[in-house]
Coordinates of C-alpha atoms in Angstrom, one line a residue:
P209 CA -7.4 -18.6 13.3
G210 CA -7.7 -17.7 9.7
F211 CA -4.2 -17.1 9.0
V212 CA -2.5 -18.6 6.0
S213 CA 1.3 -18.8 5.3
S214 CA 2.2 -16.3 2.6
Y215 CA 5.9 -17.3 2.3
L216 CA 8.8 -19.0 4.0
D217 CA 12.2 -17.4 4.4
H218 CA 15.5 -18.5 6.1
E219 CA 17.1 -15.6 8.0
G220 CA 20.4 -15.6 9.8
R221 CA 20.4 -12.9 12.6
R222 CA 23.8 -11.7 13.9
H223 CA 22.3 -9.1 16.5
G224 CA 19.8 -8.7 19.1
H225 CA 18.4 -11.5 20.9
T226 CA 20.1 -14.2 19.0
L227 CA 23.2 -13.4 21.3
A228 CA 21.5 -16.1 23.5
E229 CA 22.8 -18.8 21.4
F230 CA 26.6 -17.9 22.1
A231 CA 25.8 -17.6 25.9
R232 CA 23.8 -20.8 26.3
T233 CA 24.1 -23.4 23.7
D234 CA 20.8 -25.1 24.8
G235 CA 18.9 -21.9 25.1
P236 CA 15.6 -21.1 23.5
V237 CA 16.9 -18.8 20.8
K238 CA 19.0 -20.1 17.8
P239 CA 21.3 -18.0 15.5
Y240 CA 19.4 -19.0 12.5
H241 CA 15.6 -19.2 12.1
W242 CA 13.0 -20.1 9.8
I243 CA 10.8 -17.1 9.3
V244 CA 7.2 -17.8 8.5
R245 CA 5.1 -14.8 7.6
C246 CA 1.3 -15.3 7.7
H247 CA -1.7 -13.0 6.8
R248 CA -5.4 -13.1 6.7
D249 CA -7.1 -12.7 3.3
L250 CA -8.6 -9.3 2.6
E251 CA -7.4 -8.1 6.0
Q252 CA -4.5 -6.1 7.4
D253 CA -3.6 -8.7 10.2
E254 CA -0.5 -10.4 9.6
G255 CA 2.0 -12.3 11.8
V256 CA 5.7 -13.5 11.7
V257 CA 6.7 -16.8 13.4
N258 CA 10.4 -17.5 14.2
V259 CA 11.0 -21.3 14.1
S260 CA 14.3 -22.9 15.2
P261 CA 16.1 -25.5 13.1
G262 CA 14.8 -28.3 15.3
G263 CA 10.9 -27.1 14.5
A264 CA 10.2 -25.4 17.8
V265 CA 8.6 -21.8 17.8
V266 CA 11.0 -19.5 19.6
A267 CA 9.4 -16.0 18.8
F268 CA 6.5 -14.7 17.2
D269 CA 4.7 -11.2 16.4
V270 CA 1.2 -10.8 15.2
Q271 CA 0.3 -7.3 13.8
L272 CA -3.5 -6.5 14.4
S273 CA -5.1 -3.8 12.7
G274 CA -6.6 -0.9 14.7
N275 CA -10.2 -2.1 13.6
T276 CA -9.7 -5.5 15.1
S277 CA -12.1 -5.7 18.0
L278 CA -11.2 -7.8 20.8
P279 CA -12.1 -7.7 24.8
S280 CA -9.7 -5.7 26.8
L281 CA -7.8 -6.6 29.9
S282 CA -6.7 -4.7 33.0
K283 CA -3.0 -4.2 33.6
A284 CA -3.4 -7.0 36.6
D285 CA -5.1 -9.5 34.2
A286 CA -2.6 -8.7 31.4
A287 CA 0.3 -9.4 33.6
A288 CA -1.1 -12.8 34.8
L289 CA -1.8 -13.7 31.2
A290 CA 1.8 -13.0 30.1
S291 CA 3.2 -14.9 33.2
D292 CA 1.2 -17.8 32.5
F293 CA 1.8 -17.9 28.8
I294 CA 5.6 -17.9 29.5
S295 CA 5.4 -20.6 32.0
T296 CA 3.2 -23.0 30.1
R297 CA 4.4 -22.3 26.5
F298 CA 8.1 -21.5 27.0
P299 CA 9.3 -23.5 30.1
R300 CA 13.1 -22.9 29.1
V301 CA 12.4 -19.1 29.1
A302 CA 10.5 -19.4 32.5
A303 CA 13.5 -21.0 34.0
F304 CA 15.2 -17.7 34.1
N305 CA 14.7 -15.5 37.0
L306 CA 12.5 -13.1 35.3
S307 CA 11.1 -10.1 36.9
L308 CA 8.6 -7.6 35.4
I309 CA 10.4 -4.2 34.6
S310 CA 8.0 -2.6 32.3
H311 CA 4.3 -2.6 31.5
S312 CA 3.0 -0.2 29.2
L313 CA -0.3 0.5 27.1
Q314 CA 0.0 0.4 23.6
S315 CA -1.8 2.6 21.0
A316 CA -5.0 1.1 19.8
V317 CA -8.5 2.3 19.0
P318 CA -10.0 2.4 22.6
S319 CA -13.4 1.4 21.4
Q320 CA -12.0 -1.6 19.9
R321 CA -9.4 -3.0 22.3
Q322 CA -6.6 -2.1 24.8
D323 CA -3.2 -3.6 24.0
H324 CA -0.2 -4.1 26.5
L325 CA 3.6 -4.4 26.2
L326 CA 5.3 -6.1 29.1
I327 CA 9.2 -6.5 29.3
Y328 CA 10.8 -9.0 31.7
E329 CA 14.3 -9.2 32.6
D330 CA 16.9 -11.5 34.3
A331 CA 19.4 -8.9 35.5
A332 CA 21.7 -11.6 36.7
F333 CA 22.2 -13.3 33.4
K334 CA 24.1 -11.2 31.0
V335 CA 26.3 -11.2 27.8
V336 CA 28.8 -8.5 28.7
D337 CA 26.6 -5.7 29.8
A338 CA 23.3 -7.0 28.1
P339 CA 20.9 -8.5 30.4
F340 CA 18.6 -11.2 29.2
R341 CA 15.0 -9.9 28.4
V342 CA 11.6 -11.2 27.2
Q343 CA 9.1 -9.1 25.5
V344 CA 5.3 -10.0 25.6
R345 CA 2.8 -8.1 23.7
I346 CA -1.0 -8.6 24.5
G347 CA -3.7 -7.5 22.0
G348 CA -7.0 -7.4 23.6
D349 CA -7.2 -10.6 25.6
R350 CA -4.6 -12.7 23.9
V351 CA -0.9 -12.8 23.5
V352 CA 0.1 -11.6 20.2
G353 CA 3.7 -11.3 20.4
F354 CA 6.7 -13.1 22.2
E355 CA 10.4 -12.4 21.9
P356 CA 13.5 -13.5 24.1
F357 CA 16.5 -11.0 23.5
F358 CA 19.5 -9.4 25.0
H359 CA 19.1 -5.7 25.7
V360 CA 22.1 -3.8 24.5
P361 CA 22.4 -0.8 26.9
P362 CA 23.0 2.6 25.3
S363 CA 26.3 3.1 27.1
H364 CA 27.6 0.1 25.1
A365 CA 26.4 1.3 22.0
R366 CA 28.0 4.6 22.6
R367 CA 31.3 2.9 23.4
M368 CA 31.1 0.7 20.3
K369 CA 30.3 3.9 18.1
N370 CA 33.2 5.7 19.7
L371 CA 35.4 2.7 19.1
R372 CA 34.4 2.5 15.5
S373 CA 35.2 6.2 15.1
F374 CA 38.6 5.6 16.6
N375 CA 39.3 2.8 14.3
A376 CA 38.1 4.7 11.3
T377 CA 40.4 7.8 12.2
I378 CA 43.4 5.4 12.6
A379 CA 42.7 3.7 9.3
A380 CA 42.5 7.1 7.5
L381 CA 45.8 8.3 8.9
A382 CA 47.5 5.0 8.0
N383 CA 46.1 5.3 4.6
A384 CA 47.3 8.8 4.2
A385 CA 50.7 8.0 5.5
F386 CA 50.9 5.0 3.2
Y387 CA 50.2 7.2 0.1
A388 CA 52.6 9.9 1.3
I389 CA 55.4 7.4 1.6
I390 CA 54.4 5.8 -1.8
G391 CA 54.5 9.2 -3.3
L392 CA 57.8 10.4 -1.9
A393 CA 59.5 7.1 -3.0
A394 CA 58.1 7.4 -6.3
T395 CA 59.3 11.1 -6.7
V396 CA 62.9 10.1 -5.5
G397 CA 63.1 7.2 -7.9
L398 CA 61.9 9.3 -10.7
R399 CA 64.3 12.0 -10.1
H400 CA 67.2 9.4 -9.9
L401 CA 66.1 7.6 -13.1
L402 CA 65.8 10.9 -14.9
R403 CA 69.2 12.1 -13.7
T404 CA 70.9 8.8 -14.8
R405 CA 68.9 8.6 -18.1
S406 CA 67.8 5.0 -17.2
L407 CA 64.0 5.5 -17.3
N408 CA 62.3 2.7 -19.3
V409 CA 59.0 4.5 -20.3
P410 CA 57.1 1.5 -21.7
F411 CA 57.9 -0.5 -18.8
A412 CA 56.8 2.4 -16.5
L413 CA 53.6 3.0 -18.2
S414 CA 52.8 -0.6 -18.0
A415 CA 53.7 -0.9 -14.3
S416 CA 51.5 2.2 -13.7
A417 CA 48.5 0.7 -15.5
V418 CA 48.9 -2.4 -13.5
L419 CA 48.9 -0.5 -10.2
V420 CA 46.0 1.6 -11.3
A421 CA 43.9 -1.4 -12.1
V422 CA 44.6 -3.0 -8.8
N423 CA 43.8 0.1 -6.8
Y424 CA 40.5 0.3 -8.7
A425 CA 39.7 -3.2 -8.0
A426 CA 40.6 -2.7 -4.3
I427 CA 38.1 0.3 -4.3
L428 CA 35.3 -1.7 -5.8
N429 CA 35.8 -4.6 -3.5
H430 CA 35.1 -2.3 -0.6
L431 CA 31.9 -0.8 -2.1
E432 CA 28.6 -1.9 -0.5
M433 CA 26.6 -4.3 -2.8
L434 CA 23.3 -2.3 -3.6

C-alpha cells in the first residue's frame, strides 16, 4: 500500500531466468517484460514488477528500507508463507517439483524486522546444466520478492569463459596471419612493379586511401557504443 508508479519501461532480457521461455513456451516467464517501477513518496521503499506481454505478473521485488518496521517470522513460519504464496499466486510455478534448498536470514535492523531469503529448485528440470529455481524474499511478515530463474552453475560459466578466450585467441592469430599475408603480397607486388617500372603512383595512392578508409570504418563498427 502507498506505492505509486514512477515510470514504465520495456526491457528484453537475454540471460538469467528468461531462458525458461525457450525451454517451455507456456512457462511463467517471457523473454520480454514490462518493467513497472514504483515508490513511496518521501520514503526509501521502492519496488519493481515484471509484467508479461499478456498482463500477468511474473516477478517482483520490493526493496524495504532498514527503518521499515514489520513483525518478524520464524524460519518455519517464513517457509510456510513462501510455500503458500507460490501455490496460491503462481500455480504454474507450483506445478514444478520444487524443493527448498536454501533458507538464509537477510541483513536488516533486528529491532525493526527479520528478513528471509528462500530458494527452491526443481533439479529434474534443466536447460543444459542450469536447474530451474525460484527465489522468494520475505520482509518481516510479508513476501516482498519473487523471481523464477535458471541457475547457471559456476562450472558452466567457467567453460564459457574458456571457450570465449579460445575463440579470441584463434581470432587474433587469424587476424595476424591475414595481415602478414597481405603485407607479404604487397611487398612482392611492389618490388615487381618497381623492377618493371610499371607502378602507377596516383592509382596506388587512391587504392591505399580507399583501403585505409574501409579498415577504419571496420574498426569503428566493432567499437562498443558509449
